[in-house]
PDB file of C-alpha atoms and ligand atoms in Angstrom:
ATOM      1  CA  UNK M 126     -21.130  -2.017  -3.855  1.00  0.00           C
ATOM      2  CA  UNK M 127     -18.137   0.324  -4.343  1.00  0.00           C
ATOM      3  CA  UNK M 128     -17.233  -1.339  -7.655  1.00  0.00           C
ATOM      4  CA  UNK M 129     -18.954  -1.572 -11.019  1.00  0.00           C
ATOM      5  CA  UNK M 130     -19.745  -5.284 -11.338  1.00  0.00           C
ATOM      6  CA  UNK M 131     -19.788  -7.568 -14.361  1.00  0.00           C
ATOM      7  CA  UNK M 132     -21.295 -11.026 -13.763  1.00  0.00           C
ATOM      8  CA  UNK M 133     -20.438 -13.935 -16.048  1.00  0.00           C
ATOM      9  CA  UNK M 134     -21.620 -17.546 -16.056  1.00  0.00           C
ATOM     10  CA  UNK M 135     -18.426 -18.957 -17.498  1.00  0.00           C
ATOM     11  CA  UNK M 136     -15.083 -17.585 -18.651  1.00  0.00           C
ATOM     12  CA  UNK M 137     -11.600 -18.983 -19.132  1.00  0.00           C
ATOM     13  CA  UNK M 138     -10.215 -16.740 -16.394  1.00  0.00           C
ATOM     14  CA  UNK M 139     -11.631 -13.563 -14.848  1.00  0.00           C
ATOM     15  CA  UNK M 140      -8.083 -12.144 -14.768  1.00  0.00           C
ATOM     16  CA  UNK M 141      -7.785 -12.722 -18.548  1.00  0.00           C
ATOM     17  CA  UNK M 142     -11.166 -11.080 -19.114  1.00  0.00           C
ATOM     18  CA  UNK M 143     -10.183  -8.128 -16.896  1.00  0.00           C
ATOM     19  CA  UNK M 144      -7.080  -7.580 -19.030  1.00  0.00           C
ATOM     20  CA  UNK M 145      -9.235  -7.083 -22.119  1.00  0.00           C
ATOM     21  CA  UNK M 146     -11.194  -4.201 -20.532  1.00  0.00           C
ATOM     22  CA  UNK M 147      -8.949  -1.399 -21.577  1.00  0.00           C
ATOM     23  CA  UNK M 148      -9.219   1.658 -19.331  1.00  0.00           C
ATOM     24  CA  UNK M 149     -11.596   0.080 -16.805  1.00  0.00           C
ATOM     25  CA  UNK M 150     -11.168   0.953 -13.137  1.00  0.00           C
ATOM     26  CA  UNK M 151     -12.953   0.196  -9.890  1.00  0.00           C
ATOM     27  CA  UNK M 152     -14.622  -2.685 -11.682  1.00  0.00           C
ATOM     28  CA  UNK M 153     -15.028  -6.273 -10.577  1.00  0.00           C
ATOM     29  CA  UNK M 154     -15.568  -9.314 -12.801  1.00  0.00           C
ATOM     30  CA  UNK M 155     -17.345 -12.201 -11.067  1.00  0.00           C
ATOM     31  CA  UNK M 156     -17.766 -15.606 -12.732  1.00  0.00           C
ATOM     32  CA  UNK M 157     -19.717 -18.696 -11.623  1.00  0.00           C
ATOM     33  CA  UNK M 158     -16.979 -20.933 -13.017  1.00  0.00           C
ATOM     34  CA  UNK M 159     -13.712 -20.711 -14.907  1.00  0.00           C
ATOM     35  CA  UNK M 160     -12.453 -23.126 -17.540  1.00  0.00           C
ATOM     36  CA  UNK M 161      -8.760 -22.125 -17.236  1.00  0.00           C
ATOM     37  CA  UNK M 162      -8.378 -20.496 -13.847  1.00  0.00           C
ATOM     38  CA  UNK M 163      -4.767 -19.469 -13.271  1.00  0.00           C
ATOM     39  CA  UNK M 164      -2.637 -19.378 -10.148  1.00  0.00           C
ATOM     40  CA  UNK M 165       0.842 -18.063  -9.450  1.00  0.00           C
ATOM     41  CA  UNK M 166       3.975 -19.532 -11.009  1.00  0.00           C
ATOM     42  CA  UNK M 167       2.065 -21.016 -13.950  1.00  0.00           C
ATOM     43  CA  UNK M 168      -0.208 -23.229 -11.831  1.00  0.00           C
ATOM     44  CA  UNK M 169      -3.865 -23.797 -12.674  1.00  0.00           C
ATOM     45  CA  UNK M 170      -6.688 -22.970 -10.269  1.00  0.00           C
ATOM     46  CA  UNK M 171      -9.538 -25.505 -10.234  1.00  0.00           C
ATOM     47  CA  UNK M 172     -12.713 -23.420 -10.623  1.00  0.00           C
ATOM     48  CA  UNK M 173     -16.006 -25.367 -10.747  1.00  0.00           C
ATOM     49  CA  UNK M 174     -19.387 -23.839  -9.914  1.00  0.00           C
ATOM     50  CA  UNK M 175     -19.925 -23.190  -6.216  1.00  0.00           C
ATOM     51  CA  UNK M 176     -16.714 -21.270  -5.633  1.00  0.00           C
ATOM     52  CA  UNK M 177     -15.965 -17.558  -5.858  1.00  0.00           C
ATOM     53  CA  UNK M 178     -13.862 -16.383  -8.806  1.00  0.00           C
ATOM     54  CA  UNK M 179     -13.422 -12.673  -9.191  1.00  0.00           C
ATOM     55  CA  UNK M 180     -11.003 -10.039 -10.445  1.00  0.00           C
ATOM     56  CA  UNK M 181     -10.903  -6.468  -9.197  1.00  0.00           C
ATOM     57  CA  UNK M 182      -9.568  -3.916 -11.699  1.00  0.00           C
ATOM     58  CA  UNK M 183      -7.849  -0.845 -10.250  1.00  0.00           C
ATOM     59  CA  UNK M 184      -6.386   2.168 -11.988  1.00  0.00           C
ATOM     60  CA  UNK M 185      -2.593   1.977 -12.191  1.00  0.00           C
ATOM     61  CA  UNK M 186      -1.373   5.539 -11.654  1.00  0.00           C
ATOM     62  CA  UNK M 187       2.217   6.614 -11.125  1.00  0.00           C
ATOM     63  CA  UNK M 188       3.090   4.980  -7.844  1.00  0.00           C
ATOM     64  CA  UNK M 189       5.738   2.247  -7.880  1.00  0.00           C
ATOM     65  CA  UNK M 190       3.930  -1.044  -8.202  1.00  0.00           C
ATOM     66  CA  UNK M 191       4.538  -3.796  -5.679  1.00  0.00           C
ATOM     67  CA  UNK M 192       2.317  -6.794  -6.473  1.00  0.00           C
ATOM     68  CA  UNK M 193       3.158  -8.330  -3.090  1.00  0.00           C
ATOM     69  CA  UNK M 194       1.574  -5.475  -1.162  1.00  0.00           C
ATOM     70  CA  UNK M 195      -1.702  -5.643  -3.143  1.00  0.00           C
ATOM     71  CA  UNK M 196      -1.760  -9.399  -2.669  1.00  0.00           C
ATOM     72  CA  UNK M 197      -1.096  -9.050   1.051  1.00  0.00           C
ATOM     73  CA  UNK M 198      -3.745  -6.363   1.516  1.00  0.00           C
ATOM     74  CA  UNK M 199      -6.246  -8.567  -0.308  1.00  0.00           C
ATOM     75  CA  UNK M 200      -5.323 -11.606   1.785  1.00  0.00           C
ATOM     76  CA  UNK M 201      -6.026  -9.615   4.961  1.00  0.00           C
ATOM     77  CA  UNK M 202      -9.365  -8.400   3.541  1.00  0.00           C
ATOM     78  CA  UNK M 203     -10.425 -11.925   2.533  1.00  0.00           C
ATOM     79  CA  UNK M 204      -9.408 -13.478   5.867  1.00  0.00           C
ATOM     80  CA  UNK M 205     -11.327 -10.762   7.700  1.00  0.00           C
ATOM     81  CA  UNK M 206     -14.438 -11.235   5.535  1.00  0.00           C
ATOM     82  CA  UNK M 207     -14.377 -15.033   5.984  1.00  0.00           C
ATOM     83  CA  UNK M 208     -14.188 -14.540   9.746  1.00  0.00           C
ATOM     84  CA  UNK M 209     -17.121 -12.104   9.739  1.00  0.00           C
ATOM     85  CA  UNK M 210     -19.415 -13.943   7.345  1.00  0.00           C
ATOM     86  CA  UNK M 211     -18.516 -17.589   8.030  1.00  0.00           C
ATOM     87  CA  UNK M 212     -17.239 -17.305  11.614  1.00  0.00           C
ATOM     88  CA  UNK M 213     -14.101 -19.247  10.868  1.00  0.00           C
ATOM     89  CA  UNK M 214     -10.446 -18.383  11.480  1.00  0.00           C
ATOM     90  CA  UNK M 215      -8.033 -18.320   8.558  1.00  0.00           C
ATOM     91  CA  UNK M 216      -4.284 -17.913   8.305  1.00  0.00           C
ATOM     92  CA  UNK M 217      -2.146 -16.553   5.483  1.00  0.00           C
ATOM     93  CA  UNK M 218       0.566 -18.644   3.927  1.00  0.00           C
ATOM     94  CA  UNK M 219       3.145 -16.319   2.376  1.00  0.00           C
ATOM     95  CA  UNK M 220       2.412 -14.691   0.177  1.00  0.00           C
ATOM     96  CA  UNK M 221      -0.913 -15.298  -1.511  1.00  0.00           C
ATOM     97  CA  UNK M 222      -2.729 -18.260  -0.012  1.00  0.00           C
ATOM     98  CA  UNK M 223      -5.388 -18.380   2.675  1.00  0.00           C
ATOM     99  CA  UNK M 224      -5.493 -21.488   4.791  1.00  0.00           C
ATOM    100  CA  UNK M 225      -7.924 -23.058   7.225  1.00  0.00           C
ATOM    101  CA  UNK M 226      -6.361 -25.703   9.459  1.00  0.00           C
ATOM    102  CA  UNK M 227      -3.322 -26.341   7.217  1.00  0.00           C
ATOM    103  CA  UNK M 228      -5.270 -26.566   3.970  1.00  0.00           C
ATOM    104  CA  UNK M 229      -5.760 -23.973   1.245  1.00  0.00           C
ATOM    105  CA  UNK M 230      -9.172 -22.342   0.723  1.00  0.00           C
ATOM    106  CA  UNK M 231      -8.212 -19.290  -1.299  1.00  0.00           C
ATOM    107  CA  UNK M 232      -5.539 -18.099  -3.705  1.00  0.00           C
ATOM    108  CA  UNK M 233      -4.814 -14.556  -4.892  1.00  0.00           C
ATOM    109  CA  UNK M 234      -3.160 -13.600  -8.156  1.00  0.00           C
ATOM    110  CA  UNK M 235      -2.202  -9.938  -8.657  1.00  0.00           C
ATOM    111  CA  UNK M 236      -1.182  -8.886 -12.159  1.00  0.00           C
ATOM    112  CA  UNK M 237      -0.208  -5.576 -13.775  1.00  0.00           C
ATOM    113  CA  UNK M 238      -1.221  -4.256 -17.193  1.00  0.00           C
ATOM    114  CA  UNK M 239       1.261  -1.818 -18.746  1.00  0.00           C
ATOM    115  CA  UNK M 240       0.799   0.636 -21.568  1.00  0.00           C
ATOM    116  CA  UNK M 241       4.421   1.121 -22.621  1.00  0.00           C
ATOM    117  CA  UNK M 242       6.142   2.118 -19.377  1.00  0.00           C
ATOM    118  CA  UNK M 243       2.940   3.299 -17.743  1.00  0.00           C
ATOM    119  CA  UNK M 244       1.130   1.073 -15.275  1.00  0.00           C
ATOM    120  CA  UNK M 245      -2.393   1.119 -16.698  1.00  0.00           C
ATOM    121  CA  UNK M 246      -4.231  -1.314 -14.434  1.00  0.00           C
ATOM    122  CA  UNK M 247      -3.718  -3.530 -11.445  1.00  0.00           C
ATOM    123  CA  UNK M 248      -5.791  -6.708 -11.492  1.00  0.00           C
ATOM    124  CA  UNK M 249      -6.391  -8.609  -8.275  1.00  0.00           C
ATOM    125  CA  UNK M 250      -7.765 -12.098  -8.870  1.00  0.00           C
ATOM    126  CA  UNK M 251      -9.348 -13.946  -5.956  1.00  0.00           C
ATOM    127  CA  UNK M 252     -10.397 -17.595  -6.037  1.00  0.00           C
ATOM    128  CA  UNK M 253     -12.164 -19.182  -3.059  1.00  0.00           C
ATOM    129  CA  UNK M 254     -13.257 -22.792  -2.515  1.00  0.00           C
ATOM    130  CA  UNK M 255     -16.647 -22.305  -0.927  1.00  0.00           C
ATOM    131  CA  UNK M 256     -18.571 -25.536  -1.570  1.00  0.00           C
ATOM    132  CA  UNK M 257     -17.234 -28.981  -1.058  1.00  0.00           C
ATOM    133  CA  UNK M 258     -16.190 -30.087  -4.511  1.00  0.00           C
ATOM    134  CA  UNK M 259     -12.665 -31.419  -4.323  1.00  0.00           C
ATOM    135  CA  UNK M 260     -12.436 -33.939  -7.163  1.00  0.00           C
ATOM    136  CA  UNK M 261      -9.368 -36.041  -6.393  1.00  0.00           C
ATOM    137  CA  UNK M 262      -7.018 -37.192  -3.647  1.00  0.00           C
ATOM    138  CA  UNK M 263      -4.280 -34.847  -4.748  1.00  0.00           C
ATOM    139  CA  UNK M 264      -6.457 -31.778  -4.117  1.00  0.00           C
ATOM    140  CA  UNK M 265      -8.007 -33.364  -0.997  1.00  0.00           C
ATOM    141  CA  UNK M 266      -4.513 -33.517   0.454  1.00  0.00           C
ATOM    142  CA  UNK M 267      -3.749 -29.805   0.071  1.00  0.00           C
ATOM    143  CA  UNK M 268      -7.084 -27.987  -0.198  1.00  0.00           C
ATOM    144  CA  UNK M 269     -10.342 -27.609   1.660  1.00  0.00           C
ATOM    145  CA  UNK M 270     -13.520 -25.550   1.385  1.00  0.00           C
ATOM    146  CA  UNK M 271     -15.193 -23.050   3.664  1.00  0.00           C
ATOM    147  CA  UNK M 272     -18.410 -25.075   3.817  1.00  0.00           C
ATOM    148  CA  UNK M 273     -16.526 -28.212   4.832  1.00  0.00           C
ATOM    149  CA  UNK M 274     -14.621 -26.446   7.587  1.00  0.00           C
ATOM    150  CA  UNK M 275     -17.493 -24.334   8.899  1.00  0.00           C
ATOM    151  CA  UNK M 276     -20.165 -26.986   8.508  1.00  0.00           C
ATOM    152  CA  UNK M 277     -22.655 -24.482   7.217  1.00  0.00           C
ATOM    153  CA  UNK M 278     -24.057 -23.226   3.920  1.00  0.00           C
ATOM    154  CA  UNK M 279     -22.368 -20.034   2.808  1.00  0.00           C
ATOM    155  CA  UNK M 280     -24.035 -17.232   0.883  1.00  0.00           C
ATOM    156  CA  UNK M 281     -21.447 -16.430  -1.812  1.00  0.00           C
ATOM    157  CA  UNK M 282     -22.969 -13.010  -2.509  1.00  0.00           C
ATOM    158  CA  UNK M 283     -22.701 -11.983   1.123  1.00  0.00           C
ATOM    159  CA  UNK M 284     -19.076 -13.102   1.271  1.00  0.00           C
ATOM    160  CA  UNK M 285     -18.226 -11.305  -1.989  1.00  0.00           C
ATOM    161  CA  UNK M 286     -19.826  -8.079  -0.720  1.00  0.00           C
ATOM    162  CA  UNK M 287     -17.932  -8.238   2.552  1.00  0.00           C
ATOM    163  CA  UNK M 288     -14.603  -8.851   0.770  1.00  0.00           C
ATOM    164  CA  UNK M 289     -15.147  -5.971  -1.651  1.00  0.00           C
ATOM    165  CA  UNK M 290     -16.237  -3.596   1.115  1.00  0.00           C
ATOM    166  CA  UNK M 291     -13.141  -4.380   3.172  1.00  0.00           C
ATOM    167  CA  UNK M 292     -10.833  -4.270   0.148  1.00  0.00           C
ATOM    168  CA  UNK M 293     -12.188  -0.878  -0.865  1.00  0.00           C
ATOM    169  CA  UNK M 294     -11.689   0.524   2.639  1.00  0.00           C
ATOM    170  CA  UNK M 295      -8.135  -0.833   2.894  1.00  0.00           C
ATOM    171  CA  UNK M 296      -7.255   0.556  -0.544  1.00  0.00           C
ATOM    172  CA  UNK M 297      -8.400   4.039   0.506  1.00  0.00           C
ATOM    173  CA  UNK M 298      -5.661   4.099   3.188  1.00  0.00           C
ATOM    174  CA  UNK M 299      -3.141   2.144   1.199  1.00  0.00           C
ATOM    175  CA  UNK M 300      -0.079   4.005   2.551  1.00  0.00           C
ATOM    176  CA  UNK M 301      -1.003   4.421   6.181  1.00  0.00           C
ATOM    177  CA  UNK M 302      -2.978   1.234   6.603  1.00  0.00           C
ATOM    178  CA  UNK M 303      -2.394  -1.216   9.381  1.00  0.00           C
ATOM    179  CA  UNK M 304      -2.606  -4.211   7.097  1.00  0.00           C
ATOM    180  CA  UNK M 305       1.128  -4.948   7.431  1.00  0.00           C
ATOM    181  CA  UNK M 306       0.628  -5.671  11.144  1.00  0.00           C
ATOM    182  CA  UNK M 307      -2.579  -7.598  10.422  1.00  0.00           C
ATOM    183  CA  UNK M 308      -0.778  -9.611   7.757  1.00  0.00           C
ATOM    184  CA  UNK M 309       1.984 -10.611  10.184  1.00  0.00           C
ATOM    185  CA  UNK M 310      -0.556 -11.571  12.845  1.00  0.00           C
ATOM    186  CA  UNK M 311      -2.352 -13.826  10.353  1.00  0.00           C
ATOM    187  CA  UNK M 312       0.842 -15.391   9.001  1.00  0.00           C
ATOM    188  CA  UNK M 313       1.084 -19.153   9.430  1.00  0.00           C
ATOM    189  CA  UNK M 314       4.706 -19.338   8.303  1.00  0.00           C
ATOM    190  CA  UNK M 315       6.587 -17.124  10.764  1.00  0.00           C
ATOM    191  CA  UNK M 316       8.804 -19.172  13.046  1.00  0.00           C
ATOM    192  CA  UNK M 317       8.110 -22.355  11.066  1.00  0.00           C
ATOM    193  CA  UNK M 318      10.478 -24.780   9.393  1.00  0.00           C
ATOM    194  CA  UNK M 319       9.686 -24.522   5.695  1.00  0.00           C
ATOM    195  CA  UNK M 320      10.937 -25.762   2.342  1.00  0.00           C
ATOM    196  CA  UNK M 321      11.802 -23.048  -0.166  1.00  0.00           C
ATOM    197  CA  UNK M 322      10.845 -24.289  -3.630  1.00  0.00           C
ATOM    198  CA  UNK M 323      13.608 -22.419  -5.424  1.00  0.00           C
ATOM    199  CA  UNK M 324      13.803 -23.234  -9.156  1.00  0.00           C
ATOM    200  CA  UNK M 325      17.570 -23.723  -8.696  1.00  0.00           C
ATOM    201  CA  UNK M 326      16.948 -26.324  -5.992  1.00  0.00           C
ATOM    202  CA  UNK M 327      14.713 -26.821  -2.966  1.00  0.00           C
ATOM    203  CA  UNK M 328      16.143 -26.109   0.472  1.00  0.00           C
ATOM    204  CA  UNK M 329      14.983 -26.176   4.090  1.00  0.00           C
ATOM    205  CA  UNK M 330      15.005 -23.019   6.182  1.00  0.00           C
ATOM    206  CA  UNK M 331      13.205 -21.219   9.014  1.00  0.00           C
ATOM    207  CA  UNK M 332      10.843 -18.359   8.133  1.00  0.00           C
ATOM    208  CA  UNK M 333      11.902 -15.537  10.427  1.00  0.00           C
ATOM    209  CA  UNK M 334      10.563 -12.221   9.126  1.00  0.00           C
ATOM    210  CA  UNK M 335       8.140 -10.622   6.701  1.00  0.00           C
ATOM    211  CA  UNK M 336       9.615  -7.389   5.337  1.00  0.00           C
ATOM    212  CA  UNK M 337       7.773  -4.151   4.580  1.00  0.00           C
ATOM    213  CA  UNK M 338       7.688  -5.065   0.872  1.00  0.00           C
ATOM    214  CA  UNK M 339       6.141  -8.432   1.844  1.00  0.00           C
ATOM    215  CA  UNK M 340       9.207 -10.397   0.888  1.00  0.00           C
ATOM    216  CA  UNK M 341      10.090 -13.207   3.288  1.00  0.00           C
ATOM    217  CA  UNK M 342      13.377 -13.514   5.134  1.00  0.00           C
ATOM    218  CA  UNK M 343      14.449 -17.029   6.013  1.00  0.00           C
ATOM    219  CA  UNK M 344      17.371 -18.449   7.951  1.00  0.00           C
ATOM    220  CA  UNK M 345      19.339 -21.149   6.173  1.00  0.00           C
ATOM    221  CA  UNK M 346      22.411 -22.637   7.839  1.00  0.00           C
ATOM    222  CA  UNK M 347      22.715 -19.550  10.043  1.00  0.00           C
ATOM    223  CA  UNK M 348      22.573 -17.135   7.075  1.00  0.00           C
ATOM    224  CA  UNK M 349      19.620 -14.852   6.308  1.00  0.00           C
ATOM    225  CA  UNK M 350      18.186 -15.033   2.791  1.00  0.00           C
ATOM    226  CA  UNK M 351      15.465 -12.842   1.366  1.00  0.00           C
ATOM    227  CA  UNK M 352      12.849 -14.325  -0.954  1.00  0.00           C
ATOM    228  CA  UNK M 353      10.550 -12.115  -2.948  1.00  0.00           C
ATOM    229  CA  UNK M 354       9.264 -14.456  -5.573  1.00  0.00           C
ATOM    230  CA  UNK M 355       8.436 -18.125  -5.745  1.00  0.00           C
ATOM    231  CA  UNK M 356       6.885 -20.703  -3.541  1.00  0.00           C
ATOM    232  CA  UNK M 357       7.387 -22.211  -0.133  1.00  0.00           C
ATOM    233  CA  UNK M 358       5.974 -25.312   1.448  1.00  0.00           C
ATOM    234  CA  UNK M 359       5.217 -25.483   5.152  1.00  0.00           C
ATOM    235  CA  UNK M 360       5.990 -29.181   5.244  1.00  0.00           C
ATOM    236  CA  UNK M 361       9.722 -28.918   6.000  1.00  0.00           C
TER     237      UNK M 361
HETATM  238  C1  BTN R 686      -2.924 -19.162  -6.599  1.00  0.00           C
HETATM  239  O1  BTN R 686      -3.477 -20.057  -5.974  1.00  0.00           O
HETATM  240  O2  BTN R 686      -1.703 -19.175  -6.872  1.00  0.00           O
HETATM  241  C2  BTN R 686      -3.743 -17.995  -7.062  1.00  0.00           C
HETATM  242  C3  BTN R 686      -5.102 -18.401  -7.556  1.00  0.00           C
HETATM  243  C4  BTN R 686      -5.919 -17.238  -8.069  1.00  0.00           C
HETATM  244  C5  BTN R 686      -7.224 -17.697  -8.637  1.00  0.00           C
HETATM  245  C6  BTN R 686      -8.086 -16.552  -9.041  1.00  0.00           C
HETATM  246  S1  BTN R 686      -9.707 -17.074  -9.454  1.00  0.00           S
HETATM  247  C7  BTN R 686     -10.067 -15.526 -10.134  1.00  0.00           C
HETATM  248  C8  BTN R 686      -8.838 -15.084 -10.896  1.00  0.00           C
HETATM  249  N1  BTN R 686      -8.822 -15.652 -12.219  1.00  0.00           N
HETATM  250  C9  BTN R 686      -7.812 -16.498 -12.408  1.00  0.00           C
HETATM  251  O3  BTN R 686      -7.570 -17.116 -13.466  1.00  0.00           O
HETATM  252  N2  BTN R 686      -7.081 -16.595 -11.295  1.00  0.00           N
HETATM  253  C10 BTN R 686      -7.609 -15.745 -10.245  1.00  0.00           C
END
């Protein structure tokens, strides 16, 4: 294991816990369940036992920080690990969700910890629905689990190890890595009619390009627009 590992039975959120570990680096926090798992844009992440909830803590350094590229690199690593360990194909829904057959199985939340102006740590939170535990129709509609889709029992430890191995390797070649091409190949939004969930108002558009900074360019009424934050829905 390339990372120092801290195992917890229960925590509010592994990302929150990671933020309290001042000065930690190359460390991963893994919890059996979370009581207040968090997603992007203020959403919660349902985290009962049986899933994988973990946060990788990296040293910040002086490089400009682009959360989107860490999220994208992680999405590629997770999709690759799921394919290897569970023999199932995943796609990436811009920017941080992993899908199997049009339903979400994994979300990624990258956060930065600053000390004044200095980027102290980068925290990459990964949540994966492994066992079949979806509690209500609302989640049934949008989410699925690896065990449901692959019809087999998954060894969480094996999957975690594979993800961390791949993530570590990708992070070693962060600048020259091929993950941008891999990310585009795995994208399930390119060429699709989507709805952009802009806080100022939803609108329909076509996803046409993922940029080097992992922002998404869409075509709306013949005009290109670049989105680098927020949510999209594939149901146009
Ligand atoms: C999303 O779906 O928008 C992202 C979900 C990220 C969930 C993971 S689970 C481990 C880590 N701890 C959290 O509170 N969130 C992330």
